[in-house]
Amino acid sequence: MVGLQELKASDDKFPHEALSEVGYHAAVHGQKAWNGVAVLSREPGETLERGLSGQEDLGARLITTRVGGICFTTVYCPNGKTLEHEDFGRKLAWFEALSDHLAVRGDPGAGEILCGDFNVCPAALDSWHGEAGEGAIFHTVEERSRLQALFDRGFEDLFRVLHPEARDYSWWDYRHGAFHKGQGLRIDFLLGSRPIVDRLRSVEIDRDYRKKRDDLTPSDHAPVVADLD
DNA sequence: ATGTCGGAATTATTCCGA
């Protein structure tokens, strides 16, 4: 299964046919120009949620599909812009709404995956700034406590389960030559409930995907990929 | 050098969000 974020397209623009030709079903929660999320799967799924209730003003940022016994949610969490911007408070409230939603709808005893762009560095190890980044946006106690609240709903950070000390990043700014200077952040996660962790065989961040190929502009994010038994 | 990129608003340039 694949979770996609920042589709930047309305539902009618989503390439269902092209994906069908390569063997994927798609559940889509799109929006013109900004945001938008989707779940791809080999088997058809049942879409349980499109959007986060009460947070519609922040755009299309959540979709949940159940496929073959796995309840798969992908999210594009708000960026927050700056500590001073009103969107920072909205970001925190969005995380709280997600946590509340999981408390009601989540079932950690089942196979659950929560993945996507969380726009938060969980720890100094997850930022090229290291300890010097503490307190900056993506690195605040306020954001980290909201992220921790999601973990406390029964989710584990699959990358850290298998790589407790690795300094790998999933996002590099387009500006400043950040990718080539190693100036990245690990803000994209695959979170899994205990039954998923028990099946976890490998999890890696595909850094090569961030490299420029031919005349194509890469995403500023690299995909996080896990294999399950 | 807030040094990149893509989309929107508007019509080639500016702004905005990330």
PDB file of C-alpha atoms (C1' of nucleotides) in Angstrom:
ATOM      1  CA  MET A   1       0.000   0.000   0.000  1.00  0.00           C
ATOM      2  CA  VAL A   2       1.070   3.554  -0.671  1.00  0.00           C
ATOM      3  CA  GLY A   3       0.145   6.773   1.103  1.00  0.00           C
ATOM      4  CA  LEU A   4       0.426   9.942  -0.965  1.00  0.00           C
ATOM      5  CA  GLN A   5       0.392  13.534   0.273  1.00  0.00           C
ATOM      6  CA  GLU A   6       0.218  16.917  -1.445  1.00  0.00           C
ATOM      7  CA  LEU A   7      -1.633  15.726  -4.522  1.00  0.00           C
ATOM      8  CA  LYS A   8      -2.353  19.363  -5.397  1.00  0.00           C
ATOM      9  CA  ALA A   9      -5.215  18.212  -7.612  1.00  0.00           C
ATOM     10  CA  SER A  10      -8.967  17.876  -7.454  1.00  0.00           C
ATOM     11  CA  ASP A  11     -10.453  14.363  -7.473  1.00  0.00           C
ATOM     12  CA  ASP A  12     -11.354  14.556 -11.168  1.00  0.00           C
ATOM     13  CA  LYS A  13      -7.690  15.180 -12.069  1.00  0.00           C
ATOM     14  CA  PHE A  14      -6.425  12.108 -10.224  1.00  0.00           C
ATOM     15  CA  PRO A  15      -4.797   9.590 -12.634  1.00  0.00           C
ATOM     16  CA  HIS A  16      -6.985   6.601 -11.798  1.00  0.00           C
ATOM     17  CA  GLU A  17      -6.497   5.040 -15.230  1.00  0.00           C
ATOM     18  CA  ALA A  18      -2.706   5.238 -15.269  1.00  0.00           C
ATOM     19  CA  LEU A  19      -2.552   3.662 -11.824  1.00  0.00           C
ATOM     20  CA  SER A  20      -5.058   0.997 -12.756  1.00  0.00           C
ATOM     21  CA  GLU A  21      -2.848   0.038 -15.695  1.00  0.00           C
ATOM     22  CA  VAL A  22       0.006  -0.712 -13.289  1.00  0.00           C
ATOM     23  CA  GLY A  23      -2.249  -2.597 -10.904  1.00  0.00           C
ATOM     24  CA  TYR A  24      -3.343  -0.152  -8.217  1.00  0.00           C
ATOM     25  CA  HIS A  25      -6.681   0.899  -6.820  1.00  0.00           C
ATOM     26  CA  ALA A  26      -6.795   4.411  -5.420  1.00  0.00           C
ATOM     27  CA  ALA A  27      -8.832   6.089  -2.683  1.00  0.00           C
ATOM     28  CA  VAL A  28      -8.573   9.852  -3.106  1.00  0.00           C
ATOM     29  CA  HIS A  29      -9.349  12.913  -1.027  1.00  0.00           C
ATOM     30  CA  GLY A  30      -8.247  15.704  -3.322  1.00  0.00           C
ATOM     31  CA  GLN A  31      -8.494  19.464  -3.470  1.00  0.00           C
ATOM     32  CA  LYS A  32      -7.666  21.971  -6.166  1.00  0.00           C
ATOM     33  CA  ALA A  33      -4.108  23.354  -6.022  1.00  0.00           C
ATOM     34  CA  TRP A  34      -3.177  22.504  -2.432  1.00  0.00           C
ATOM     35  CA  ASN A  35      -3.065  19.575  -0.002  1.00  0.00           C
ATOM     36  CA  GLY A  36      -4.805  16.335  -1.036  1.00  0.00           C
ATOM     37  CA  VAL A  37      -4.087  12.740   0.055  1.00  0.00           C
ATOM     38  CA  ALA A  38      -4.591   9.288  -1.422  1.00  0.00           C
ATOM     39  CA  VAL A  39      -4.084   5.610  -0.651  1.00  0.00           C
ATOM     40  CA  LEU A  40      -3.011   3.157  -3.343  1.00  0.00           C
ATOM     41  CA  SER A  41      -3.513  -0.563  -2.924  1.00  0.00           C
ATOM     42  CA  ARG A  42      -3.290  -3.754  -4.951  1.00  0.00           C
ATOM     43  CA  GLU A  43      -6.653  -4.916  -3.605  1.00  0.00           C
ATOM     44  CA  PRO A  44      -9.715  -2.680  -3.573  1.00  0.00           C
ATOM     45  CA  GLY A  45     -10.312  -1.093  -0.185  1.00  0.00           C
ATOM     46  CA  GLU A  46     -13.154   0.362   1.795  1.00  0.00           C
ATOM     47  CA  THR A  47     -12.701   4.078   2.423  1.00  0.00           C
ATOM     48  CA  LEU A  48     -13.649   4.869   6.017  1.00  0.00           C
ATOM     49  CA  GLU A  49     -12.729   8.557   6.284  1.00  0.00           C
ATOM     50  CA  ARG A  50     -12.208  11.467   3.925  1.00  0.00           C
ATOM     51  CA  GLY A  51     -10.963  14.451   5.888  1.00  0.00           C
ATOM     52  CA  LEU A  52     -10.553  15.137   9.585  1.00  0.00           C
ATOM     53  CA  SER A  53     -13.842  16.085  11.187  1.00  0.00           C
ATOM     54  CA  GLY A  54     -13.986  19.703  12.332  1.00  0.00           C
ATOM     55  CA  GLN A  55     -10.721  20.589  10.552  1.00  0.00           C
ATOM     56  CA  GLU A  56     -12.077  21.071   7.047  1.00  0.00           C
ATOM     57  CA  ASP A  57     -10.857  24.687   6.925  1.00  0.00           C
ATOM     58  CA  LEU A  58      -7.254  23.458   6.789  1.00  0.00           C
ATOM     59  CA  GLY A  59      -7.910  21.457   3.619  1.00  0.00           C
ATOM     60  CA  ALA A  60      -7.911  17.833   2.479  1.00  0.00           C
ATOM     61  CA  ARG A  61      -5.328  16.239   4.773  1.00  0.00           C
ATOM     62  CA  LEU A  62      -6.550  12.791   5.863  1.00  0.00           C
ATOM     63  CA  ILE A  63      -7.882   9.635   4.285  1.00  0.00           C
ATOM     64  CA  THR A  64      -8.454   6.202   5.808  1.00  0.00           C
ATOM     65  CA  THR A  65      -8.933   3.020   3.810  1.00  0.00           C
ATOM     66  CA  ARG A  66      -9.248  -0.555   5.051  1.00  0.00           C
ATOM     67  CA  VAL A  67      -7.608  -3.148   2.850  1.00  0.00           C
ATOM     68  CA  GLY A  68      -7.125  -6.796   3.713  1.00  0.00           C
ATOM     69  CA  GLY A  69      -7.368  -6.367   7.462  1.00  0.00           C
ATOM     70  CA  ILE A  70      -5.140  -3.288   7.625  1.00  0.00           C
ATOM     71  CA  CYS A  71      -6.648   0.062   8.498  1.00  0.00           C
ATOM     72  CA  PHE A  72      -4.434   2.511   6.625  1.00  0.00           C
ATOM     73  CA  THR A  73      -4.546   6.252   7.257  1.00  0.00           C
ATOM     74  CA  THR A  74      -2.377   8.795   5.524  1.00  0.00           C
ATOM     75  CA  VAL A  75      -2.094  12.412   6.599  1.00  0.00           C
ATOM     76  CA  TYR A  76      -0.592  15.664   5.473  1.00  0.00           C
ATOM     77  CA  CYS A  77      -0.235  17.545   8.741  1.00  0.00           C
ATOM     78  CA  PRO A  78      -0.286  21.354   8.651  1.00  0.00           C
ATOM     79  CA  ASN A  79       3.070  23.094   8.334  1.00  0.00           C
ATOM     80  CA  GLY A  80       2.448  25.921  10.789  1.00  0.00           C
ATOM     81  CA  LYS A  81       4.611  28.442   8.904  1.00  0.00           C
ATOM     82  CA  THR A  82       6.246  30.183  11.897  1.00  0.00           C
ATOM     83  CA  LEU A  83       5.890  30.151  15.674  1.00  0.00           C
ATOM     84  CA  GLU A  84       4.285  33.596  15.512  1.00  0.00           C
ATOM     85  CA  HIS A  85       1.819  32.819  12.713  1.00  0.00           C
ATOM     86  CA  GLU A  86      -1.776  31.995  13.555  1.00  0.00           C
ATOM     87  CA  ASP A  87      -1.343  28.792  11.539  1.00  0.00           C
ATOM     88  CA  PHE A  88       0.983  27.462  14.245  1.00  0.00           C
ATOM     89  CA  GLY A  89      -1.893  27.299  16.723  1.00  0.00           C
ATOM     90  CA  ARG A  90      -4.050  25.744  14.032  1.00  0.00           C
ATOM     91  CA  LYS A  91      -1.375  23.107  13.465  1.00  0.00           C
ATOM     92  CA  LEU A  92      -1.422  22.157  17.160  1.00  0.00           C
ATOM     93  CA  ALA A  93      -5.230  22.043  17.148  1.00  0.00           C
ATOM     94  CA  TRP A  94      -5.184  19.836  14.053  1.00  0.00           C
ATOM     95  CA  PHE A  95      -2.936  17.321  15.813  1.00  0.00           C
ATOM     96  CA  GLU A  96      -5.240  17.374  18.832  1.00  0.00           C
ATOM     97  CA  ALA A  97      -8.214  16.693  16.578  1.00  0.00           C
ATOM     98  CA  LEU A  98      -6.341  13.785  15.006  1.00  0.00           C
ATOM     99  CA  SER A  99      -5.544  12.363  18.419  1.00  0.00           C
ATOM    100  CA  ASP A 100      -9.180  12.705  19.481  1.00  0.00           C
ATOM    101  CA  HIS A 101     -10.271  11.068  16.240  1.00  0.00           C
ATOM    102  CA  LEU A 102      -7.940   8.110  16.816  1.00  0.00           C
ATOM    103  CA  ALA A 103      -9.218   7.731  20.355  1.00  0.00           C
ATOM    104  CA  VAL A 104     -12.712   7.232  18.984  1.00  0.00           C
ATOM    105  CA  ARG A 105     -12.072   5.457  15.697  1.00  0.00           C
ATOM    106  CA  GLY A 106      -8.697   3.796  16.207  1.00  0.00           C
ATOM    107  CA  ASP A 107      -8.250   0.165  17.199  1.00  0.00           C
ATOM    108  CA  PRO A 108      -4.610  -0.405  18.215  1.00  0.00           C
ATOM    109  CA  GLY A 109      -5.312  -4.086  18.760  1.00  0.00           C
ATOM    110  CA  ALA A 110      -5.873  -4.412  15.021  1.00  0.00           C
ATOM    111  CA  GLY A 111      -3.456  -3.799  12.178  1.00  0.00           C
ATOM    112  CA  GLU A 112      -3.295  -0.028  11.910  1.00  0.00           C
ATOM    113  CA  ILE A 113      -0.959   2.189   9.941  1.00  0.00           C
ATOM    114  CA  LEU A 114      -0.808   5.969  10.252  1.00  0.00           C
ATOM    115  CA  CYS A 115       1.630   7.530   7.816  1.00  0.00           C
ATOM    116  CA  GLY A 116       2.468  10.708   5.989  1.00  0.00           C
ATOM    117  CA  ASP A 117       4.076  14.106   6.330  1.00  0.00           C
ATOM    118  CA  PHE A 118       3.842  15.112   9.983  1.00  0.00           C
ATOM    119  CA  ASN A 119       5.899  18.317   9.730  1.00  0.00           C
ATOM    120  CA  VAL A 120       7.467  17.634  13.156  1.00  0.00           C
ATOM    121  CA  CYS A 121      10.943  16.351  14.090  1.00  0.00           C
ATOM    122  CA  PRO A 122      10.453  13.962  17.024  1.00  0.00           C
ATOM    123  CA  ALA A 123      13.976  14.407  18.427  1.00  0.00           C
ATOM    124  CA  ALA A 124      17.308  16.149  17.851  1.00  0.00           C
ATOM    125  CA  LEU A 125      18.487  13.054  15.966  1.00  0.00           C
ATOM    126  CA  ASP A 126      15.782  13.716  13.373  1.00  0.00           C
ATOM    127  CA  SER A 127      17.108  17.159  12.390  1.00  0.00           C
ATOM    128  CA  TRP A 128      20.298  18.357  10.736  1.00  0.00           C
ATOM    129  CA  HIS A 129      20.245  21.150  13.304  1.00  0.00           C
ATOM    130  CA  GLY A 130      20.718  18.589  16.082  1.00  0.00           C
ATOM    131  CA  GLU A 131      20.415  20.010  19.590  1.00  0.00           C
ATOM    132  CA  ALA A 132      20.822  23.531  18.177  1.00  0.00           C
ATOM    133  CA  GLY A 133      17.384  23.244  16.558  1.00  0.00           C
ATOM    134  CA  GLU A 134      15.468  22.837  19.826  1.00  0.00           C
ATOM    135  CA  GLY A 135      12.620  25.337  20.051  1.00  0.00           C
ATOM    136  CA  ALA A 136      12.521  26.194  16.339  1.00  0.00           C
ATOM    137  CA  ILE A 137       9.413  25.352  14.337  1.00  0.00           C
ATOM    138  CA  PHE A 138       9.123  21.571  13.769  1.00  0.00           C
ATOM    139  CA  HIS A 139      11.271  21.196  16.918  1.00  0.00           C
ATOM    140  CA  THR A 140       9.091  22.678  19.670  1.00  0.00           C
ATOM    141  CA  VAL A 141       7.842  21.036  22.848  1.00  0.00           C
ATOM    142  CA  GLU A 142       4.307  21.961  21.744  1.00  0.00           C
ATOM    143  CA  GLU A 143       4.573  20.080  18.442  1.00  0.00           C
ATOM    144  CA  ARG A 144       6.445  17.128  19.933  1.00  0.00           C
ATOM    145  CA  SER A 145       3.905  16.654  22.713  1.00  0.00           C
ATOM    146  CA  ARG A 146       1.098  16.501  20.117  1.00  0.00           C
ATOM    147  CA  LEU A 147       3.076  13.943  18.096  1.00  0.00           C
ATOM    148  CA  GLN A 148       3.750  11.954  21.270  1.00  0.00           C
ATOM    149  CA  ALA A 149       0.019  11.906  21.932  1.00  0.00           C
ATOM    150  CA  LEU A 150      -0.383  10.027  18.633  1.00  0.00           C
ATOM    151  CA  PHE A 151       2.276   7.508  19.676  1.00  0.00           C
ATOM    152  CA  ASP A 152       0.414   7.134  22.972  1.00  0.00           C
ATOM    153  CA  ARG A 153      -2.642   5.987  21.008  1.00  0.00           C
ATOM    154  CA  GLY A 154      -0.723   2.782  20.303  1.00  0.00           C
ATOM    155  CA  PHE A 155       1.464   3.725  17.339  1.00  0.00           C
ATOM    156  CA  GLU A 156       5.179   3.152  17.000  1.00  0.00           C
ATOM    157  CA  ASP A 157       7.567   4.934  14.637  1.00  0.00           C
ATOM    158  CA  LEU A 158       8.558   1.993  12.425  1.00  0.00           C
ATOM    159  CA  PHE A 159      11.804   3.575  11.250  1.00  0.00           C
ATOM    160  CA  ARG A 160      12.998   4.045  14.834  1.00  0.00           C
ATOM    161  CA  VAL A 161      11.945   0.503  15.786  1.00  0.00           C
ATOM    162  CA  LEU A 162      14.603  -0.908  13.456  1.00  0.00           C
ATOM    163  CA  HIS A 163      17.041   2.037  13.354  1.00  0.00           C
ATOM    164  CA  PRO A 164      17.192   3.571  16.836  1.00  0.00           C
ATOM    165  CA  GLU A 165      20.409   5.520  16.192  1.00  0.00           C
ATOM    166  CA  ALA A 166      20.296   6.292  12.457  1.00  0.00           C
ATOM    167  CA  ARG A 167      20.509   9.891  11.309  1.00  0.00           C
ATOM    168  CA  ASP A 168      18.417   9.617   8.144  1.00  0.00           C
ATOM    169  CA  TYR A 169      16.195  12.350   6.787  1.00  0.00           C
ATOM    170  CA  SER A 170      13.057  12.313   4.651  1.00  0.00           C
ATOM    171  CA  TRP A 171      12.830  15.975   3.581  1.00  0.00           C
ATOM    172  CA  TRP A 172      15.287  18.576   2.322  1.00  0.00           C
ATOM    173  CA  ASP A 173      14.442  22.187   1.496  1.00  0.00           C
ATOM    174  CA  TYR A 174      14.680  23.103  -2.190  1.00  0.00           C
ATOM    175  CA  ARG A 175      16.575  26.218  -1.152  1.00  0.00           C
ATOM    176  CA  HIS A 176      20.193  26.664  -0.132  1.00  0.00           C
ATOM    177  CA  GLY A 177      21.338  23.419  -1.765  1.00  0.00           C
ATOM    178  CA  ALA A 178      20.068  21.705   1.374  1.00  0.00           C
ATOM    179  CA  PHE A 179      20.010  18.201  -0.099  1.00  0.00           C
ATOM    180  CA  HIS A 180      23.636  18.270  -1.179  1.00  0.00           C
ATOM    181  CA  LYS A 181      24.715  19.729   2.157  1.00  0.00           C
ATOM    182  CA  GLY A 182      22.910  17.020   4.099  1.00  0.00           C
ATOM    183  CA  GLN A 183      20.599  19.603   5.666  1.00  0.00           C
ATOM    184  CA  GLY A 184      17.468  17.504   6.082  1.00  0.00           C
ATOM    185  CA  LEU A 185      14.731  16.638   8.535  1.00  0.00           C
ATOM    186  CA  ARG A 186      12.977  13.363   9.304  1.00  0.00           C
ATOM    187  CA  ILE A 187       9.348  14.446   9.324  1.00  0.00           C
ATOM    188  CA  ASP A 188       7.698  11.648   7.297  1.00  0.00           C
ATOM    189  CA  PHE A 189       6.767   8.552   9.246  1.00  0.00           C
ATOM    190  CA  LEU A 190       5.176   5.165   8.968  1.00  0.00           C
ATOM    191  CA  LEU A 191       3.528   4.595  12.330  1.00  0.00           C
ATOM    192  CA  GLY A 192       2.203   1.139  13.121  1.00  0.00           C
ATOM    193  CA  SER A 193       0.172  -0.551  15.830  1.00  0.00           C
ATOM    194  CA  ARG A 194       1.664  -3.525  17.681  1.00  0.00           C
ATOM    195  CA  PRO A 195       0.389  -6.147  15.197  1.00  0.00           C
ATOM    196  CA  ILE A 196       2.140  -4.198  12.414  1.00  0.00           C
ATOM    197  CA  VAL A 197       5.369  -3.882  14.407  1.00  0.00           C
ATOM    198  CA  ASP A 198       5.290  -7.648  14.929  1.00  0.00           C
ATOM    199  CA  ARG A 199       5.247  -8.136  11.154  1.00  0.00           C
ATOM    200  CA  LEU A 200       7.933  -5.536  10.407  1.00  0.00           C
ATOM    201  CA  ARG A 201      10.877  -6.888   8.420  1.00  0.00           C
ATOM    202  CA  SER A 202      12.550  -3.761   7.063  1.00  0.00           C
ATOM    203  CA  VAL A 203      12.019  -0.034   6.816  1.00  0.00           C
ATOM    204  CA  GLU A 204      14.151   2.429   4.863  1.00  0.00           C
ATOM    205  CA  ILE A 205      14.043   5.959   3.525  1.00  0.00           C
ATOM    206  CA  ASP A 206      14.703   6.011  -0.217  1.00  0.00           C
ATOM    207  CA  ARG A 207      17.089   8.964  -0.324  1.00  0.00           C
ATOM    208  CA  ASP A 208      17.895   8.416  -4.015  1.00  0.00           C
ATOM    209  CA  TYR A 209      14.358   9.463  -4.869  1.00  0.00           C
ATOM    210  CA  ARG A 210      15.257  13.020  -3.821  1.00  0.00           C
ATOM    211  CA  LYS A 211      17.947  13.241  -6.507  1.00  0.00           C
ATOM    212  CA  LYS A 212      17.291  15.030  -9.779  1.00  0.00           C
ATOM    213  CA  ARG A 213      16.865  12.672 -12.729  1.00  0.00           C
ATOM    214  CA  ASP A 214      16.887  13.746 -16.366  1.00  0.00           C
ATOM    215  CA  ASP A 215      14.910  16.986 -16.613  1.00  0.00           C
ATOM    216  CA  LEU A 216      12.478  16.053 -13.848  1.00  0.00           C
ATOM    217  CA  THR A 217      12.229  17.997 -10.624  1.00  0.00           C
ATOM    218  CA  PRO A 218      12.114  15.616  -7.672  1.00  0.00           C
ATOM    219  CA  SER A 219       9.809  16.029  -4.710  1.00  0.00           C
ATOM    220  CA  ASP A 220      11.437  17.680  -1.713  1.00  0.00           C
ATOM    221  CA  HIS A 221      10.457  14.537   0.245  1.00  0.00           C
ATOM    222  CA  ALA A 222      11.849  11.012  -0.020  1.00  0.00           C
ATOM    223  CA  PRO A 223       9.545   8.007   0.407  1.00  0.00           C
ATOM    224  CA  VAL A 224       9.650   5.860   3.537  1.00  0.00           C
ATOM    225  CA  VAL A 225       9.235   2.186   2.639  1.00  0.00           C
ATOM    226  CA  ALA A 226       8.539  -0.785   4.917  1.00  0.00           C
ATOM    227  CA  ASP A 227       8.239  -4.511   4.274  1.00  0.00           C
ATOM    228  CA  LEU A 228       5.814  -6.539   6.404  1.00  0.00           C
ATOM    229  CA  ASP A 229       5.465 -10.291   6.702  1.00  0.00           C
TER     230      ASP A 229
ATOM    231  C1'  DA B   1      20.904  36.350  -0.898  1.00  0.00           C
ATOM    232  C1'  DT B   2      14.439  33.629   1.668  1.00  0.00           C
ATOM    233  C1'  DG B   3      19.911  31.386  -2.946  1.00  0.00           C
ATOM    234  C1'  DT B   4      13.683  26.715  -4.946  1.00  0.00           C
ATOM    235  C1'  DC B   5       9.653  25.384  -6.719  1.00  0.00           C
ATOM    236  C1'  DG B   6       4.720  25.258  -8.255  1.00  0.00           C
ATOM    237  C1'  DG B   7       0.251  27.161  -8.463  1.00  0.00           C
ATOM    238  C1'  DA B   8      -2.977  31.218  -8.543  1.00  0.00           C
ATOM    239  C1'  DA B   9      -4.149  35.362 -10.002  1.00  0.00           C
ATOM    240  C1'  DT B  10      -3.728  37.289 -14.174  1.00  0.00           C
ATOM    241  C1'  DT B  11      -1.901  37.486 -18.637  1.00  0.00           C
ATOM    242  C1'  DA B  12       4.730  37.701 -17.962  1.00  0.00           C
ATOM    243  C1'  DT B  13       4.846  39.180 -13.436  1.00  0.00           C
ATOM    244  C1'  DT B  14       3.944  39.046  -8.699  1.00  0.00           C
ATOM    245  C1'  DC B  15       2.336  36.691  -4.483  1.00  0.00           C
ATOM    246  C1'  DC B  16       1.992  32.926  -1.674  1.00  0.00           C
ATOM    247  C1'  DG B  17       2.687  28.485   0.615  1.00  0.00           C
ATOM    248  C1'  DA B  18       5.931  25.167   1.593  1.00  0.00           C
TER     249       DA B  18
END
